Short mmCIF file of C-alpha atoms and ligand atoms in Angstrom, two decimals:
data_model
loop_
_atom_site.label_atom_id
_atom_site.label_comp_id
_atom_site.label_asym_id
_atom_site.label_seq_id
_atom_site.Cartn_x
_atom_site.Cartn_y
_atom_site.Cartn_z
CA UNK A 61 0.00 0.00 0.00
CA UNK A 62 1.83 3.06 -1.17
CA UNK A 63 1.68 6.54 1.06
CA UNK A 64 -1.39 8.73 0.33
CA UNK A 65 -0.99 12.47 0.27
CA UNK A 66 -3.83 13.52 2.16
CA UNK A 67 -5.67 16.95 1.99
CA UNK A 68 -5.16 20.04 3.28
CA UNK A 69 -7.37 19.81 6.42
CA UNK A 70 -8.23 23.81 5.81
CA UNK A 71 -8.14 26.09 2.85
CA UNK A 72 -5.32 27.02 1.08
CA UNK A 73 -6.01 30.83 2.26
CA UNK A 74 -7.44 29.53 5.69
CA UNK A 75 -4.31 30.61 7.51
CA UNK A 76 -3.71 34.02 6.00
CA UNK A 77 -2.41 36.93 6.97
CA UNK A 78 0.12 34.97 8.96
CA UNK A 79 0.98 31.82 6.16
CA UNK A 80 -0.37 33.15 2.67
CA UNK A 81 -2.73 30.93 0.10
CA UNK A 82 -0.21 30.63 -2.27
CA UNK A 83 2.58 29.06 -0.48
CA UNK A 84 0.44 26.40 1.19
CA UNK A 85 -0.98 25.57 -2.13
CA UNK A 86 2.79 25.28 -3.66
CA UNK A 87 3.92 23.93 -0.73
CA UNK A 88 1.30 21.06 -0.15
CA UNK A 89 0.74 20.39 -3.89
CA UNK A 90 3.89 20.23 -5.54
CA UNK A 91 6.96 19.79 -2.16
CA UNK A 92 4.68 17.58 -0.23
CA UNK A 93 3.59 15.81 -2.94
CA UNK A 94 6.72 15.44 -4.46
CA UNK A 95 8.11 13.66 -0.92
CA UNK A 96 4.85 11.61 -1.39
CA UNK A 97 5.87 10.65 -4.67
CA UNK A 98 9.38 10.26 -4.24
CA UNK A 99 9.05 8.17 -1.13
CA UNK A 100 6.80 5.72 -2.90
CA UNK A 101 9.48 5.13 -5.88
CA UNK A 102 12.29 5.02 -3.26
CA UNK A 103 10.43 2.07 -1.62
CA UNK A 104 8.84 -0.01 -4.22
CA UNK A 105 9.98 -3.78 -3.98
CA UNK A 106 11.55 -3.13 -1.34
CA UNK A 107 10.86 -4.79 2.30
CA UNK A 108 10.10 -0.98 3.27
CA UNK A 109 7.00 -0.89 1.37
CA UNK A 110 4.79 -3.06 3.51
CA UNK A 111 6.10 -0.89 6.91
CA UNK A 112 5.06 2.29 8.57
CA UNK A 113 6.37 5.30 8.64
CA UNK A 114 7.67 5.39 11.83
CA UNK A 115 8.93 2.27 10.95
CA UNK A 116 10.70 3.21 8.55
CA UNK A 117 12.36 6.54 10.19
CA UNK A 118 13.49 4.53 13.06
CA UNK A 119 15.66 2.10 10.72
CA UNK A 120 16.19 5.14 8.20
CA UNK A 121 20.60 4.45 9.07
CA UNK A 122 19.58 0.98 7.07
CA UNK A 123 17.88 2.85 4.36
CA UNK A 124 18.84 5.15 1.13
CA UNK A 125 19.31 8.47 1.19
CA UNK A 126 16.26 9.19 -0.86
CA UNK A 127 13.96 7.18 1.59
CA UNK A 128 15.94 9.13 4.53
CA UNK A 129 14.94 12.83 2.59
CA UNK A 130 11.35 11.88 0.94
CA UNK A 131 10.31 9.73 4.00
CA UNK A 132 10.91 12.38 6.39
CA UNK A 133 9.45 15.08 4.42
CA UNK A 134 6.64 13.16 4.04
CA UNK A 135 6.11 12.86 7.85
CA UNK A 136 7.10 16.08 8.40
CA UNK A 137 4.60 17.85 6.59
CA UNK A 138 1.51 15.58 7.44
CA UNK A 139 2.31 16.98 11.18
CA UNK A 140 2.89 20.43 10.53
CA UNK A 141 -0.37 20.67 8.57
CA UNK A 142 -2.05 18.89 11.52
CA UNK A 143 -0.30 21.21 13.88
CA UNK A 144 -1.69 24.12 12.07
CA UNK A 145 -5.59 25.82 12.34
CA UNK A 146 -7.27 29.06 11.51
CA UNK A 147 -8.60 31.04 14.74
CA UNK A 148 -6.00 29.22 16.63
CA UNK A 149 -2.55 30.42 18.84
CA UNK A 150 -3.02 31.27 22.45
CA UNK A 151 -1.95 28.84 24.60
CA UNK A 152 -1.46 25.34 25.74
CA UNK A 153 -3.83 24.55 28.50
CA UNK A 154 -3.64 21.14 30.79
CA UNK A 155 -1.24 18.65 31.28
CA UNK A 156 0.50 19.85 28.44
CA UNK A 157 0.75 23.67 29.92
CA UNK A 158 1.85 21.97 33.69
CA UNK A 159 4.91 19.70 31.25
CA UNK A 160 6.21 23.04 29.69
CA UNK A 161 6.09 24.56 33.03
CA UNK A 162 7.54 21.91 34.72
CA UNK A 163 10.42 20.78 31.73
CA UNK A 164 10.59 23.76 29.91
CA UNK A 165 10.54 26.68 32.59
CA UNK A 166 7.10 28.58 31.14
CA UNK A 167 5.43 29.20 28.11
CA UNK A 168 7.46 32.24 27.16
CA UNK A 169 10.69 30.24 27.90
CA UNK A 170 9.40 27.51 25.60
CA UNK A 171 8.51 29.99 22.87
CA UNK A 172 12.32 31.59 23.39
CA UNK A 173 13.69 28.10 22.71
CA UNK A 174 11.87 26.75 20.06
CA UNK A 175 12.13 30.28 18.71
CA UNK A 176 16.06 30.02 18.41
CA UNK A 177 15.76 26.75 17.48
CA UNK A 178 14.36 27.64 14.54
CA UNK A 179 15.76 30.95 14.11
CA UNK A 180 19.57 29.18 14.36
CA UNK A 181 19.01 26.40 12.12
CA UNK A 182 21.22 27.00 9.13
CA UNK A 183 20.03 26.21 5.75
CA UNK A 184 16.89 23.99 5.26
CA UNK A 185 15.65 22.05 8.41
CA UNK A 186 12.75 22.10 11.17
CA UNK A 187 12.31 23.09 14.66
CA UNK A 188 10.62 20.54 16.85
CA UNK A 189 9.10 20.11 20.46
CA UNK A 190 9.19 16.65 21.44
CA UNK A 191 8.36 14.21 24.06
CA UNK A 192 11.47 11.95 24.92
CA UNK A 193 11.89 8.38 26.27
CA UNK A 194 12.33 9.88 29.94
CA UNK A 195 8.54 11.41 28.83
CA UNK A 196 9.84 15.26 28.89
CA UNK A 197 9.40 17.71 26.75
CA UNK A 198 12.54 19.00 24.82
CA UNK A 199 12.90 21.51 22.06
CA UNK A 200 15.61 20.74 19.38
CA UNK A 201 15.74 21.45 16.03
CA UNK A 202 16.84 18.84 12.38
CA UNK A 203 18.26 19.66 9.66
CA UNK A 204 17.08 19.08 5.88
CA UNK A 205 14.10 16.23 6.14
CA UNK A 206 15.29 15.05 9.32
CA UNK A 207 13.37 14.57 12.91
CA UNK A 208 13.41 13.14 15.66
CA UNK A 209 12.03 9.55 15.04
CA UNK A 210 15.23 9.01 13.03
CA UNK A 211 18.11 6.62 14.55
CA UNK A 212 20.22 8.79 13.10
CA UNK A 213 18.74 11.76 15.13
CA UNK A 214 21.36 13.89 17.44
CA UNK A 215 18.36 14.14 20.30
CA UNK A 216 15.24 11.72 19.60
CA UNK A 217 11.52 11.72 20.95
CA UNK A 218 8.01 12.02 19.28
CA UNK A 219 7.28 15.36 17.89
CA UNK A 220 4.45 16.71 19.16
CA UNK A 221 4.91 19.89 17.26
CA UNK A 222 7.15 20.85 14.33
CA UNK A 223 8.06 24.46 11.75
CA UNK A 224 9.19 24.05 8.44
CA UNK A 225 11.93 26.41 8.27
CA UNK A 226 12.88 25.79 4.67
CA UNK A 227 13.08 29.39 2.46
CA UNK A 228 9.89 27.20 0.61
CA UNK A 229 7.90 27.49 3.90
CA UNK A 230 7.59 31.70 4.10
CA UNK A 231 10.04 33.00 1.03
CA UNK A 232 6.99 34.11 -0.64
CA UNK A 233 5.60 36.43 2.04
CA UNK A 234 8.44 36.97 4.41
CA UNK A 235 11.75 36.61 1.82
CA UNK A 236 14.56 36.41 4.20
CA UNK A 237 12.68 37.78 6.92
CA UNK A 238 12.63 34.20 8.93
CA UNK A 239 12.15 35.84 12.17
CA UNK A 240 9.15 37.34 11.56
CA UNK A 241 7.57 33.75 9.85
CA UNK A 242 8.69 32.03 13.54
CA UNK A 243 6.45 34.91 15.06
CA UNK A 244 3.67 34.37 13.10
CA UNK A 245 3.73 31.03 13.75
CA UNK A 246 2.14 31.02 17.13
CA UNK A 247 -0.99 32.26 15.56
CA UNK A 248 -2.04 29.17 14.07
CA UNK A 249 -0.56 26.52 16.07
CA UNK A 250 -3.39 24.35 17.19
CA UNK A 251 -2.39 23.57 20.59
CA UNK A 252 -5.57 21.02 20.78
CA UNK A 253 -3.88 19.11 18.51
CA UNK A 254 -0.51 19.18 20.20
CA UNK A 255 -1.75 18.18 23.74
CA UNK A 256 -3.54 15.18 21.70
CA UNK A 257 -0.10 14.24 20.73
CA UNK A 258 1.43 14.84 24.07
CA UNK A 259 -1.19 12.55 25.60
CA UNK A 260 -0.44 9.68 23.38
CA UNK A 261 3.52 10.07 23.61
CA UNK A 262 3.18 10.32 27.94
MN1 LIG B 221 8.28 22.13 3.54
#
C-alpha cells in the first residue's frame, strides 16, 4: 500500500495573513507531494514498502538516502499541517501547559527556545518540540528532512509539534525575513492538537 498524500485539512487561504494561500498551495501540492511521490518510488519492492512510517524513520541508518529525505518530508509535513488551524494560537492549556512549566521553565521560555531553534538552524531544516523516552518535553531542532524519530537523530523523541523552516515554507511572504515567519507562527498553532499528541507520547 503506497503513502497517500492527504488533503489540506483547511483552505489554502485559511491561515492568511500569517501563512499566505499561495505558499500552502505550492507547498502542499507540488513539495509535499513530491516527498509523497518520491518516497513511494524510493520504496517499491523493497521490504520498506509493507512498513510504517515510523517504521521506517526509526531504521532510516539501514535505508537510502532518498527514503531518509522523501520519507521524512513526508512525515514532516503531514504533522505540521495537523499542527496548524485558523482562529487558533493562544496557549497550551492542561497537562500539556503543567509539562512546559515543569520541563521547559514557562510558556514564554518555551517559545524563546523553540524560537532560536528555529531561528539558528542553518540552511533547510525544522524546529521541533518533542516528548522523549524519559517522557519530557525538549525543544531541538533537524536539519534538511530530518526529525526526531530518526536513529540517526542527534536528540530523539516524538514530535508533538514541528516548523518548516525551509526558504519554501515563508520565502513568498516573508523573503529572508525568517524571524518574523517564527512569530507568526504562534498564531495558528493548534495547541488542541498538540496536547492530543502529548497525551499519546506520555
Ligand atoms: Mn516544507
Amino acid at each position: 500500500m503506497a503513502f497517500q498524500l492527504q488533503p489540506l485539512p483547511y483552505a489554502f487561504n485559511a491561515l492568511e495573513p500569517h501563512i499566505d494561500a499561495r505558499t500552502m498551495e505550492i507547498h502542499h501540492d507540488k513539495h509535499h507531494a513530491a516527498y509523497t511521490t518520491n518516497l513511494n518510488n524510493a520504496i517499491a519492492g523493497t521490504e520498506w514498502e509493507s512498513k510504517t512510517i515510523e517504521e521506517i524513520l526509526a531504521n532510516i541508518s539501514k535505508i537510502t538516502p532518498a527514503v531518509r529525505n522523501n520519507g521524512g518530508g513526508f512525515y514532516n509535513h503531514n504533522l505540521f499541517w495537523e499542527v496548524m488551524a485558523p482562529n487558533a494560537g493562544g496557549t497550551p492549556s492542561g497537562d500539556l501547559a503543567a509539562a512546559i512549566d515543569r520541563d521547559l521553565g514557562g510558556f514564554d521560555k518555551f517559545k524563546e527556545m523553540f524560537s532560536a531553534a528555529a531561528a539558528t538552524r542553518f540552511g533547510s531544516g525544522w524546529a521541533w518540540l518533542i516528548v522523549t523516552a524519559d517522557k519530557k518535553l525538549a525543544v531541538t531542532s533537524t536539519p534538511n528532512q530530518d526529525n526526531t524519530l530518526m536513529d540517526i537523530a542527534d536528540v530523539k523523541g516524538t514530535p508533538i509539534l514541528g516548523l518548516d523552516v525551509w526558504e519554501h515554507a515563508y520565502y513568498l511572504n516573508y523573503q529572508n525575513r525568517r524571524p518574523d515567519y517564527i512569530g507568526a507562527f504562534y498564531n495558528v498553532i493548534n495547541w488542541d492538537v498538540v496536547a492530543a499528541k502529548f497525551a499519546s507520547a506520555m
